[in-house]
mmCIF file of C-alpha atoms in Angstrom:
data_model
loop_
_atom_site.group_PDB
_atom_site.id
_atom_site.type_symbol
_atom_site.label_atom_id
_atom_site.label_comp_id
_atom_site.label_asym_id
_atom_site.label_seq_id
_atom_site.Cartn_x
_atom_site.Cartn_y
_atom_site.Cartn_z
ATOM 1 C CA UNK A 765 109.668 126.384 101.605
ATOM 2 C CA UNK A 766 111.779 127.163 104.578
ATOM 3 C CA UNK A 767 115.013 125.212 104.560
ATOM 4 C CA UNK A 768 115.706 124.064 108.057
ATOM 5 C CA UNK A 769 119.060 122.901 109.330
ATOM 6 C CA UNK A 770 119.512 119.775 111.384
ATOM 7 C CA UNK A 771 122.394 119.370 113.773
ATOM 8 C CA UNK A 772 124.274 116.322 114.997
ATOM 9 C CA UNK A 773 127.392 115.797 117.083
ATOM 10 C CA UNK A 774 129.639 112.899 116.161
ATOM 11 C CA UNK A 775 132.636 111.533 117.960
ATOM 12 C CA UNK A 776 135.277 108.877 117.382
ATOM 13 C CA UNK A 777 138.480 108.421 119.417
ATOM 14 C CA UNK A 778 139.306 112.034 120.353
ATOM 15 C CA UNK A 779 137.807 113.491 117.178
ATOM 16 C CA UNK A 780 134.712 115.599 117.571
ATOM 17 C CA UNK A 781 132.517 116.697 114.682
ATOM 18 C CA UNK A 782 129.749 119.278 114.575
ATOM 19 C CA UNK A 783 127.508 118.673 111.604
ATOM 20 C CA UNK A 784 124.673 120.730 110.139
ATOM 21 C CA UNK A 785 122.692 119.298 107.262
ATOM 22 C CA UNK A 786 120.027 120.981 105.170
ATOM 23 C CA UNK A 787 118.173 119.972 102.015
ATOM 24 C CA UNK A 788 120.347 120.715 99.016
ATOM 25 C CA UNK A 789 122.399 119.189 96.246
ATOM 26 C CA UNK A 790 125.155 117.358 98.068
ATOM 27 C CA UNK A 791 127.489 120.278 98.694
ATOM 28 C CA UNK A 792 129.851 119.320 101.479
ATOM 29 C CA UNK A 793 131.953 121.764 103.438
ATOM 30 C CA UNK A 794 134.280 120.658 106.214
ATOM 31 C CA UNK A 795 136.230 123.203 108.221
ATOM 32 C CA UNK A 796 135.566 125.761 105.447
ATOM 33 C CA UNK A 797 137.026 123.462 102.782
ATOM 34 C CA UNK A 798 135.380 121.161 100.269
ATOM 35 C CA UNK A 799 135.395 117.545 101.364
ATOM 36 C CA UNK A 800 137.800 116.620 98.577
ATOM 37 C CA UNK A 801 140.264 119.289 99.714
ATOM 38 C CA UNK A 802 139.901 118.399 103.355
ATOM 39 C CA UNK A 803 140.602 114.697 102.883
ATOM 40 C CA UNK A 804 143.134 115.419 100.142
ATOM 41 C CA UNK A 805 141.396 113.109 97.699
ATOM 42 C CA UNK A 806 141.622 109.979 99.856
ATOM 43 C CA UNK A 807 138.430 108.475 98.497
ATOM 44 C CA UNK A 808 138.156 105.955 101.339
ATOM 45 C CA UNK A 809 137.569 108.705 103.879
ATOM 46 C CA UNK A 810 135.170 110.570 101.602
ATOM 47 C CA UNK A 811 133.149 107.393 101.134
ATOM 48 C CA UNK A 812 133.130 106.815 104.889
ATOM 49 C CA UNK A 813 131.653 110.261 105.443
ATOM 50 C CA UNK A 814 128.932 109.737 102.823
ATOM 51 C CA UNK A 815 127.923 106.251 103.941
ATOM 52 C CA UNK A 816 124.849 107.394 105.951
ATOM 53 C CA UNK A 817 123.333 108.935 102.800
ATOM 54 C CA UNK A 818 123.702 105.750 100.803
ATOM 55 C CA UNK A 819 122.218 103.826 103.740
ATOM 56 C CA UNK A 820 118.994 105.818 103.427
ATOM 57 C CA UNK A 821 119.103 106.312 99.626
ATOM 58 C CA UNK A 822 119.511 110.058 99.934
ATOM 59 C CA UNK A 823 122.744 110.740 98.069
ATOM 60 C CA UNK A 824 123.134 114.351 97.013
ATOM 61 C CA UNK A 825 119.900 115.351 98.719
ATOM 62 C CA UNK A 826 121.582 117.251 101.537
ATOM 63 C CA UNK A 827 124.149 119.974 101.886
ATOM 64 C CA UNK A 828 126.572 119.458 104.739
ATOM 65 C CA UNK A 829 128.387 122.027 106.774
ATOM 66 C CA UNK A 830 130.686 120.643 109.422
ATOM 67 C CA UNK A 831 133.613 121.374 111.649
ATOM 68 C CA UNK A 832 135.759 118.597 112.953
ATOM 69 C CA UNK A 833 138.773 118.656 115.179
ATOM 70 C CA UNK A 834 141.064 116.313 117.051
ATOM 71 C CA UNK A 835 142.612 112.949 116.286
ATOM 72 C CA UNK A 836 143.568 111.812 112.771
ATOM 73 C CA UNK A 837 141.799 111.888 109.443
ATOM 74 C CA UNK A 838 140.392 108.353 109.670
ATOM 75 C CA UNK A 839 138.785 108.977 113.067
ATOM 76 C CA UNK A 840 137.561 112.379 111.877
ATOM 77 C CA UNK A 841 135.850 110.735 108.918
ATOM 78 C CA UNK A 842 134.071 108.333 111.237
ATOM 79 C CA UNK A 843 133.155 111.141 113.630
ATOM 80 C CA UNK A 844 131.573 113.001 110.698
ATOM 81 C CA UNK A 845 129.696 109.860 109.715
ATOM 82 C CA UNK A 846 128.391 109.578 113.277
ATOM 83 C CA UNK A 847 127.334 113.241 113.337
ATOM 84 C CA UNK A 848 125.651 113.094 109.938
ATOM 85 C CA UNK A 849 123.716 109.992 110.992
ATOM 86 C CA UNK A 850 122.423 111.692 114.116
ATOM 87 C CA UNK A 851 121.422 114.779 112.142
ATOM 88 C CA UNK A 852 119.623 112.624 109.560
ATOM 89 C CA UNK A 853 117.666 111.056 112.374
ATOM 90 C CA UNK A 854 116.394 114.483 113.427
ATOM 91 C CA UNK A 855 115.344 115.108 109.834
ATOM 92 C CA UNK A 856 113.416 111.853 109.521
ATOM 93 C CA UNK A 857 112.806 109.337 112.311
ATOM 94 C CA UNK A 858 112.089 106.567 109.801
ATOM 95 C CA UNK A 859 115.771 106.456 108.907
ATOM 96 C CA UNK A 860 116.478 104.962 112.322
ATOM 97 C CA UNK A 861 116.359 101.296 111.344
ATOM 98 C CA UNK A 862 118.567 101.663 108.274
ATOM 99 C CA UNK A 863 121.163 103.681 110.181
ATOM 100 C CA UNK A 864 121.035 101.583 113.314
ATOM 101 C CA UNK A 865 121.544 98.365 111.380
ATOM 102 C CA UNK A 866 124.796 99.610 109.926
ATOM 103 C CA UNK A 867 125.963 100.844 113.312
ATOM 104 C CA UNK A 868 126.182 104.509 112.334
ATOM 105 C CA UNK A 869 124.304 105.690 115.408
ATOM 106 C CA UNK A 870 126.603 103.985 117.878
ATOM 107 C CA UNK A 871 129.497 105.926 119.346
ATOM 108 C CA UNK A 872 132.447 103.622 118.667
ATOM 109 C CA UNK A 873 133.874 103.305 122.193
ATOM 110 C CA UNK A 874 137.287 102.007 121.199
ATOM 111 C CA UNK A 875 140.012 104.410 122.209
ATOM 112 C CA UNK A 876 143.614 104.352 123.247
ATOM 113 C CA UNK A 877 144.039 102.680 126.622
ATOM 114 C CA UNK A 878 146.037 104.715 129.102
ATOM 115 C CA UNK A 879 149.538 103.728 130.109
ATOM 116 C CA UNK A 880 149.739 102.374 133.659
ATOM 117 C CA UNK A 881 152.445 103.147 136.193
ATOM 118 C CA UNK A 882 154.673 100.172 136.897
ATOM 119 C CA UNK A 883 154.145 99.044 133.304
ATOM 120 C CA UNK A 884 155.858 99.867 130.047
ATOM 121 C CA UNK A 885 152.573 100.377 128.257
ATOM 122 C CA UNK A 886 148.876 99.863 128.906
ATOM 123 C CA UNK A 887 149.390 96.151 129.471
ATOM 124 C CA UNK A 888 153.042 95.345 128.757
ATOM 125 C CA UNK A 889 155.374 94.950 131.698
ATOM 126 C CA UNK A 890 158.908 96.282 131.825
ATOM 127 C CA UNK A 891 161.623 93.927 130.675
ATOM 128 C CA UNK A 892 162.610 91.741 133.590
ATOM 129 C CA UNK A 893 165.804 89.911 134.240
ATOM 130 C CA UNK A 894 166.181 87.464 137.050
ATOM 131 C CA UNK A 895 169.477 88.873 138.322
ATOM 132 C CA UNK B 1493 146.441 82.287 123.868
ATOM 133 C CA UNK B 1494 144.303 82.947 126.892
ATOM 134 C CA UNK B 1495 143.393 79.870 128.872
ATOM 135 C CA UNK B 1496 140.190 81.379 130.167
ATOM 136 C CA UNK B 1497 137.929 81.736 127.158
ATOM 137 C CA UNK B 1498 138.122 81.669 123.427
ATOM 138 C CA UNK B 1499 138.797 85.032 121.800
ATOM 139 C CA UNK B 1500 135.910 86.284 119.695
ATOM 140 C CA UNK B 1501 136.559 86.356 115.948
ATOM 141 C CA UNK B 1502 136.728 89.936 114.749
ATOM 142 C CA UNK B 1503 134.899 90.927 111.605
ATOM 143 C CA UNK B 1504 136.698 93.430 109.450
ATOM 144 C CA UNK B 1505 135.019 95.987 107.248
ATOM 145 C CA UNK B 1506 134.870 95.404 103.498
ATOM 146 C CA UNK B 1507 137.098 97.686 101.449
ATOM 147 C CA UNK B 1508 135.513 100.791 100.012
ATOM 148 C CA UNK B 1509 136.383 100.332 96.330
ATOM 149 C CA UNK B 1510 135.425 96.718 95.668
ATOM 150 C CA UNK B 1511 133.233 96.117 98.726
ATOM 151 C CA UNK B 1512 135.200 92.953 99.396
ATOM 152 C CA UNK B 1513 136.450 91.649 102.734
ATOM 153 C CA UNK B 1514 139.202 89.722 100.944
ATOM 154 C CA UNK B 1515 140.581 92.925 99.418
ATOM 155 C CA UNK B 1516 140.687 94.674 102.799
ATOM 156 C CA UNK B 1517 142.425 91.674 104.350
ATOM 157 C CA UNK B 1518 145.118 91.805 101.673
ATOM 158 C CA UNK B 1519 145.460 95.552 102.277
ATOM 159 C CA UNK B 1520 145.901 94.899 105.998
ATOM 160 C CA UNK B 1521 148.454 92.201 105.239
ATOM 161 C CA UNK B 1522 150.353 94.615 103.040
ATOM 162 C CA UNK B 1523 150.266 97.438 105.573
ATOM 163 C CA UNK B 1524 153.410 98.508 107.407
ATOM 164 C CA UNK B 1525 153.530 100.784 110.476
ATOM 165 C CA UNK B 1526 149.759 101.365 110.395
ATOM 166 C CA UNK B 1527 149.887 103.174 107.052
ATOM 167 C CA UNK B 1528 146.692 101.842 105.554
ATOM 168 C CA UNK B 1529 146.284 104.488 102.880
ATOM 169 C CA UNK B 1530 149.743 103.671 101.478
ATOM 170 C CA UNK B 1531 148.969 99.949 101.417
ATOM 171 C CA UNK B 1532 145.539 100.527 99.866
ATOM 172 C CA UNK B 1533 147.000 102.786 97.176
ATOM 173 C CA UNK B 1534 149.594 100.176 96.272
ATOM 174 C CA UNK B 1535 147.019 97.407 95.976
ATOM 175 C CA UNK B 1536 144.564 99.471 93.909
ATOM 176 C CA UNK B 1537 147.349 100.433 91.497
ATOM 177 C CA UNK B 1538 148.365 96.776 91.366
ATOM 178 C CA UNK B 1539 144.726 95.992 90.526
ATOM 179 C CA UNK B 1540 144.976 98.199 87.446
ATOM 180 C CA UNK B 1541 148.158 96.451 86.308
ATOM 181 C CA UNK B 1542 146.510 93.067 86.815
ATOM 182 C CA UNK B 1543 143.411 94.001 84.850
ATOM 183 C CA UNK B 1544 145.566 95.349 82.014
ATOM 184 C CA UNK B 1545 147.782 92.285 81.850
ATOM 185 C CA UNK B 1546 145.213 89.543 82.331
ATOM 186 C CA UNK B 1547 142.174 91.184 80.709
ATOM 187 C CA UNK B 1548 140.149 89.851 83.614
ATOM 188 C CA UNK B 1549 138.431 91.391 86.621
ATOM 189 C CA UNK B 1550 140.671 92.085 89.615
ATOM 190 C CA UNK B 1551 138.361 90.378 92.093
ATOM 191 C CA UNK B 1552 138.242 87.236 89.969
ATOM 192 C CA UNK B 1553 142.026 87.069 89.657
ATOM 193 C CA UNK B 1554 142.632 87.844 93.345
ATOM 194 C CA UNK B 1555 140.074 85.305 94.550
ATOM 195 C CA UNK B 1556 141.538 82.671 92.213
ATOM 196 C CA UNK B 1557 145.078 83.501 93.319
ATOM 197 C CA UNK B 1558 144.271 83.253 97.030
ATOM 198 C CA UNK B 1559 142.359 80.005 96.473
ATOM 199 C CA UNK B 1560 145.425 78.597 94.712
ATOM 200 C CA UNK B 1561 147.572 79.383 97.757
ATOM 201 C CA UNK B 1562 145.198 78.013 100.394
ATOM 202 C CA UNK B 1563 146.683 74.875 101.985
ATOM 203 C CA UNK B 1564 144.252 72.051 102.700
ATOM 204 C CA UNK B 1565 146.518 70.240 105.132
ATOM 205 C CA UNK B 1566 149.641 71.113 107.113
ATOM 206 C CA UNK B 1567 151.912 69.559 109.721
ATOM 207 C CA UNK B 1568 152.066 70.577 113.343
ATOM 208 C CA UNK B 1569 154.599 69.335 115.851
ATOM 209 C CA UNK B 1570 153.327 67.134 118.639
ATOM 210 C CA UNK B 1571 155.334 65.570 121.454
ATOM 211 C CA UNK B 1572 154.533 61.988 122.275
ATOM 212 C CA UNK B 1573 156.720 60.247 124.860
ATOM 213 C CA UNK B 1574 159.782 62.409 124.407
ATOM 214 C CA UNK B 1575 159.826 62.310 120.602
ATOM 215 C CA UNK B 1576 158.389 65.151 118.536
ATOM 216 C CA UNK B 1577 156.380 64.099 115.507
ATOM 217 C CA UNK B 1578 155.242 66.225 112.602
ATOM 218 C CA UNK B 1579 151.572 65.382 112.615
ATOM 219 C CA UNK B 1580 149.516 66.237 109.529
ATOM 220 C CA UNK B 1581 146.279 68.034 110.350
ATOM 221 C CA UNK B 1582 143.579 69.636 108.260
ATOM 222 C CA UNK B 1583 143.617 73.426 108.097
ATOM 223 C CA UNK B 1584 140.497 75.305 109.166
ATOM 224 C CA UNK B 1585 138.996 77.489 106.452
ATOM 225 C CA UNK B 1586 139.754 80.656 108.392
ATOM 226 C CA UNK B 1587 143.401 79.687 108.830
ATOM 227 C CA UNK B 1588 143.589 78.721 105.148
ATOM 228 C CA UNK B 1589 142.681 82.250 104.208
ATOM 229 C CA UNK B 1590 145.093 83.809 106.719
ATOM 230 C CA UNK B 1591 147.996 81.650 105.576
ATOM 231 C CA UNK B 1592 147.234 82.292 101.904
ATOM 232 C CA UNK B 1593 147.301 86.070 102.374
ATOM 233 C CA UNK B 1594 150.377 85.892 104.579
ATOM 234 C CA UNK B 1595 152.315 83.853 102.015
ATOM 235 C CA UNK B 1596 151.091 85.973 99.113
ATOM 236 C CA UNK B 1597 152.457 89.134 100.712
ATOM 237 C CA UNK B 1598 155.581 87.448 102.051
ATOM 238 C CA UNK B 1599 156.667 86.076 98.664
ATOM 239 C CA UNK B 1600 155.602 89.249 96.881
ATOM 240 C CA UNK B 1601 158.079 91.176 99.045
ATOM 241 C CA UNK B 1602 160.900 88.846 97.960
ATOM 242 C CA UNK B 1603 160.327 89.512 94.254
ATOM 243 C CA UNK B 1604 162.806 91.392 92.103
ATOM 244 C CA UNK B 1605 160.411 93.956 90.611
ATOM 245 C CA UNK B 1606 160.909 97.509 91.728
ATOM 246 C CA UNK B 1607 158.241 98.764 94.104
ATOM 247 C CA UNK B 1608 155.591 96.930 96.075
ATOM 248 C CA UNK B 1609 152.894 97.724 93.490
ATOM 249 C CA UNK B 1610 154.660 95.742 90.762
ATOM 250 C CA UNK B 1611 155.678 93.040 93.233
ATOM 251 C CA UNK B 1612 152.190 92.305 94.528
ATOM 252 C CA UNK B 1613 150.718 92.546 91.009
ATOM 253 C CA UNK B 1614 153.258 90.038 89.694
ATOM 254 C CA UNK B 1615 152.748 87.663 92.596
ATOM 255 C CA UNK B 1616 148.954 87.733 92.284
ATOM 256 C CA UNK B 1617 149.063 87.086 88.528
ATOM 257 C CA UNK B 1618 151.526 84.225 88.914
ATOM 258 C CA UNK B 1619 149.551 82.741 91.799
ATOM 259 C CA UNK B 1620 146.439 82.888 89.637
ATOM 260 C CA UNK B 1621 148.362 80.911 87.004
ATOM 261 C CA UNK B 1622 149.711 78.573 89.693
ATOM 262 C CA UNK B 1623 153.372 79.303 89.062
ATOM 263 C CA UNK B 1624 154.261 81.713 91.890
ATOM 264 C CA UNK B 1625 156.551 81.098 94.834
ATOM 265 C CA UNK B 1626 153.565 81.324 97.161
ATOM 266 C CA UNK B 1627 151.797 78.475 95.334
ATOM 267 C CA UNK B 1628 155.017 76.505 95.581
ATOM 268 C CA UNK B 1629 154.995 77.126 99.349
ATOM 269 C CA UNK B 1630 151.586 75.528 99.502
ATOM 270 C CA UNK B 1631 152.803 72.509 97.543
ATOM 271 C CA UNK B 1632 155.762 72.193 99.942
ATOM 272 C CA UNK B 1633 153.408 72.224 102.919
ATOM 273 C CA UNK B 1634 151.225 69.591 101.262
ATOM 274 C CA UNK B 1635 154.290 67.452 100.540
ATOM 275 C CA UNK B 1636 155.368 67.680 104.181
ATOM 276 C CA UNK B 1637 151.942 66.504 105.226
ATOM 277 C CA UNK B 1638 151.975 63.626 102.763
ATOM 278 C CA UNK B 1639 155.487 62.538 103.825
ATOM 279 C CA UNK B 1640 154.401 62.420 107.472
ATOM 280 C CA UNK B 1641 151.202 60.599 106.761
ATOM 281 C CA UNK B 1642 152.348 57.739 108.988
ATOM 282 C CA UNK B 1643 151.881 59.952 112.047
ATOM 283 C CA UNK B 1644 148.367 60.978 111.120
ATOM 284 C CA UNK B 1645 146.912 58.825 113.891
ATOM 285 C CA UNK B 1646 148.466 61.181 116.485
ATOM 286 C CA UNK B 1647 145.889 63.753 115.446
ATOM 287 C CA UNK B 1648 144.335 65.471 118.445
#
């Protein structure tokens, strides 16, 4: 049987992940490293990345190859999750409901708000003294 | 607080080890400077200490501890005709949980053990057995409410 690859792009904050999945045994490679090496054993992030597979009861059924860049590790993990979910959808449309319900197909729009001129931060004003 | 509309209540994600919202709230309460992985590590190591010492499940002990700290009633200041009264009011269930976690972490930090892992473990165990400082804080708040019972009719 020909083993096709399915691609998905995932983003979160400024992190951007390119994800290819193919049928396999759960081998995961991120930026040419194993997932454990890449996230330095922080199991929270590893679990975040693998959440789409548990949502569709397909743990260890796919090999993952991915590159991810930008932002921090937490946002990268969620970008990977987003990308994997979109790739899974290409593999099997029937996954849609399970993934959609857990919000894995939605690009999380929360991002740092820009600083405004005339303000100390995005919303905070400069300190003000009456005289 | 905004005067326009009520803020929506945010849901926070359950933690990834126990799948419990309570655990992730305690982690967030413990977190300093946005370092969640440090706070999570400390609490999970504390969980091991707790399970070793009490021979009980961490979730059971933590839930019991937080329930023991939850205040049912507290006093809030209210101004009536120039005088400020301490009016006892019931605490909403959401605020009960917030206060319990806040006090748990606050009194854990004051403990004499070395390191936050031992501190939070000790405080949770003692709260579970109802002899921690944080449980005492709850009793103090209850006592304040009872002492000011006479002003209860100023409730708003």
